[in-house]
CSV table of C-alpha atoms in Angstrom, one decimal:
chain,number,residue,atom,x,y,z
A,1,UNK,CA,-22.0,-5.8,-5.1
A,2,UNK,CA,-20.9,-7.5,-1.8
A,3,UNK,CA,-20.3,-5.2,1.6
A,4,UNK,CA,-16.9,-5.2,1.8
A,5,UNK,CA,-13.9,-2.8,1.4
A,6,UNK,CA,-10.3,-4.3,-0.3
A,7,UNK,CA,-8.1,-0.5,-0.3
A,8,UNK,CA,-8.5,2.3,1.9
A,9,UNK,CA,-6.5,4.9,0.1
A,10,UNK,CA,-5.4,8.4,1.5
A,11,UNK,CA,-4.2,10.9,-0.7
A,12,UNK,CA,-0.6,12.3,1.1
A,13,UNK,CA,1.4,15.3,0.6
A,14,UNK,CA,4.7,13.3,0.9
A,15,UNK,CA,5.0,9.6,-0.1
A,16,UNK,CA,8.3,9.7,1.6
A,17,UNK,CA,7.1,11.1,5.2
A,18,UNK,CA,4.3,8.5,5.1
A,19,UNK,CA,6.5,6.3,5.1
A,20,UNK,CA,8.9,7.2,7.8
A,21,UNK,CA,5.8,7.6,9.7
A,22,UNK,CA,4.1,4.4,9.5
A,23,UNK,CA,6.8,1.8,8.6
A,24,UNK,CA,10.1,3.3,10.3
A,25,UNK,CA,8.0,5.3,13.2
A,26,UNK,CA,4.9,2.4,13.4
A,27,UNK,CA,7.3,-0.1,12.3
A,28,UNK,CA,4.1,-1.4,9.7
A,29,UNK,CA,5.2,-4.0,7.0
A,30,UNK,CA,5.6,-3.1,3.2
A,31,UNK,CA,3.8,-5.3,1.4
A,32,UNK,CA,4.4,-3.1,-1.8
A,33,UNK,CA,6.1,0.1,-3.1
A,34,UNK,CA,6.5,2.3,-6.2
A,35,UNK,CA,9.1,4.9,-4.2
A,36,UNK,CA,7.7,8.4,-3.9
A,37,UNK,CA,4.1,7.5,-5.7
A,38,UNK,CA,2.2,4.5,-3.7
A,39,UNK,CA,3.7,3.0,-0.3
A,40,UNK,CA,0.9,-0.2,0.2
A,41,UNK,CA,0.4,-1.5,3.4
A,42,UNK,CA,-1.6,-5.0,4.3
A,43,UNK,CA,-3.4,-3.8,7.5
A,44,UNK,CA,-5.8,-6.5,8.5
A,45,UNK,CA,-7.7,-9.8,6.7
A,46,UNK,CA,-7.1,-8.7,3.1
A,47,UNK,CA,-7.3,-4.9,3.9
A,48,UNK,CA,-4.5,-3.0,2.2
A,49,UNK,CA,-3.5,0.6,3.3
A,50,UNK,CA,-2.4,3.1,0.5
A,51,UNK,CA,-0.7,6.1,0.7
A,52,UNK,CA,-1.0,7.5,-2.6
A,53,UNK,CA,0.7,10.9,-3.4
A,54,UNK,CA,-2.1,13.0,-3.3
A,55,UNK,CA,-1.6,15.2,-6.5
A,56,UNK,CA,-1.8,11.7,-8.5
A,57,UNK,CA,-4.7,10.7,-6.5
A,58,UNK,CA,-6.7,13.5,-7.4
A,59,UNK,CA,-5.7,13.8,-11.1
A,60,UNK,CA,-7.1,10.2,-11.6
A,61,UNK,CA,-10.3,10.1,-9.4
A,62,UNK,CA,-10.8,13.6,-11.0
A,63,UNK,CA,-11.3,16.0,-7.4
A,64,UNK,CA,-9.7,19.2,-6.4
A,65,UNK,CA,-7.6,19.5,-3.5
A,66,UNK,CA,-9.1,19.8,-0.1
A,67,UNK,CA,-8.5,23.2,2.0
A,68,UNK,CA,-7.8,21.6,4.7
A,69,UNK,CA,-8.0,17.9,6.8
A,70,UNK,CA,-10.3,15.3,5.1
A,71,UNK,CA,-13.3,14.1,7.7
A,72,UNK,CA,-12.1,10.6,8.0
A,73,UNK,CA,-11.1,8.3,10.7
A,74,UNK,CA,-9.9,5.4,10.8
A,75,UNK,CA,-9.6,3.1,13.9
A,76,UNK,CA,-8.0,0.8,15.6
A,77,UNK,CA,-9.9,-1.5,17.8
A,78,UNK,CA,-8.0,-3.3,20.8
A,79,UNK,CA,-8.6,-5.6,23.7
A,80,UNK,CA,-7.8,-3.4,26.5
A,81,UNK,CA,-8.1,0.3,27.9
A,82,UNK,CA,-4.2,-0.4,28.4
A,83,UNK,CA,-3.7,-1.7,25.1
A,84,UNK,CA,-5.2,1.8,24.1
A,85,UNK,CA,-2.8,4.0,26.1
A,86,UNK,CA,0.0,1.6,24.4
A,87,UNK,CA,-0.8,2.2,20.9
A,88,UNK,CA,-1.2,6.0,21.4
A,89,UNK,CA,2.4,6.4,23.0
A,90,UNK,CA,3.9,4.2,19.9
A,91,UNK,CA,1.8,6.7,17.9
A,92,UNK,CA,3.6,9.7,19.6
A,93,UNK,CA,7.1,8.6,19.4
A,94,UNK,CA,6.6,8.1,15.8
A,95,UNK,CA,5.6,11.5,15.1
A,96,UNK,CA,1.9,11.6,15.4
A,97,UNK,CA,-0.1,14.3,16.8
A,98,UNK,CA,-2.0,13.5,20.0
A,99,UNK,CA,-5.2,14.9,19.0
A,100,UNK,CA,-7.2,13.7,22.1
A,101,UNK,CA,-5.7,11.9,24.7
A,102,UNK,CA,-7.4,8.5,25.5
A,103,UNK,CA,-10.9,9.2,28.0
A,104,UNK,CA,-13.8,6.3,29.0
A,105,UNK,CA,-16.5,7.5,27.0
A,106,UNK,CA,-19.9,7.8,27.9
A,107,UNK,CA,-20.9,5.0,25.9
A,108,UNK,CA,-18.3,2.3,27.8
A,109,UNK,CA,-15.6,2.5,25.6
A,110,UNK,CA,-11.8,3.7,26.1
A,111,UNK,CA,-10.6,6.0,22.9
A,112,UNK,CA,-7.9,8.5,22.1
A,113,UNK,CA,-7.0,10.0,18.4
A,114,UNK,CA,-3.6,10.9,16.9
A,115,UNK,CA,-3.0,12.8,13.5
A,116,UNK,CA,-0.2,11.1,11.2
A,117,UNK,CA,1.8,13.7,8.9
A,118,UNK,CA,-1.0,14.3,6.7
A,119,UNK,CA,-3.4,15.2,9.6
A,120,UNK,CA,-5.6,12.0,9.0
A,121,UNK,CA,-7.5,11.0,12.1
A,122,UNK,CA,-6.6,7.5,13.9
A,123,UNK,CA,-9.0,6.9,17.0
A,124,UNK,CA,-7.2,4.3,18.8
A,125,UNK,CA,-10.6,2.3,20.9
A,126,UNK,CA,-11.6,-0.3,23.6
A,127,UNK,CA,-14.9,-0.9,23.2
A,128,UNK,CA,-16.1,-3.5,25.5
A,129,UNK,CA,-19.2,-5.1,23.4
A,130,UNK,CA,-17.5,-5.2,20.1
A,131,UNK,CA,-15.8,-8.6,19.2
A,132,UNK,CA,-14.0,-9.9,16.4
A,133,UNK,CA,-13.9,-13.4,15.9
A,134,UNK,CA,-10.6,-15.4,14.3
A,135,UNK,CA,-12.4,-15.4,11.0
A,136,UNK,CA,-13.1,-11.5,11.1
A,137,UNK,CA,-16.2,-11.2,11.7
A,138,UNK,CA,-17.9,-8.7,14.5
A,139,UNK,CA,-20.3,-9.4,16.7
A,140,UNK,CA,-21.9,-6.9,19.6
């Protein structure tokens, strides 16, 4: 098997708020849509977003609802600390929670995290030594 992920999928409580959050709020491109079931998103070099309604989700990969916010994060990676404070702004006019407001971390890097409708984590982050070349691939 090769180390690579196609399709992040998140299970969502409401297809339709999804996708006033990323697409009108964001203002991310469809690239695909089965109204009220699946909203996909192309996110980066062959890296699709889905937002799958959740109760479908979890009949076919066969799991129980979680009580309460999944431990995931997802993140964003930009050029600049001001980049950072940018993106989190956009992030709270669309709607999004402001989880932790952006901070220079002890490790060099610049990061905030938001919450989109579903209470998914976004850290938005600068990180200084970490590079991604036009072809994708990161170097440190």
């Amino acid at each position: 098997m090769e180390p690579r992920v196609d399709f992040i999928s998140l299970g969502v409580r409401s297809v339709d708020r999804s996708r006033a959050f990323y697409i009108d709020g964001l203002g991310w491109p469809v690239h695909r849509e089965v109204a009220g079931e699946v909203l996909f998103i192309q996110v980066n070099h062959g890296l699709v977003l889905s937002l799958w309604d959740a109760r479908q989700m979890q009949a076919e990969a066969g799991v129980s609802p979680p009580d309460g916010v999944p431990c995931i994060t997802l993140s964003h990676n930009l050029a600049s600390a001001g980049d950072v404070d940018r993106v989190m702004e956009e992030a709270a006019a669309a709607g999004a929670a402001i989880i932790a407001e952006p901070v220079t971390q002890p490790w060099g890097g610049y990061t905030g995290y938001f919450a989109d409708p579903d209470g998914f984590r976004w850290e938005v982050a600068y990180n200084p030594t970490w590079t991604v070349d036009d072809a994708g691939k990161v170097t440190v």
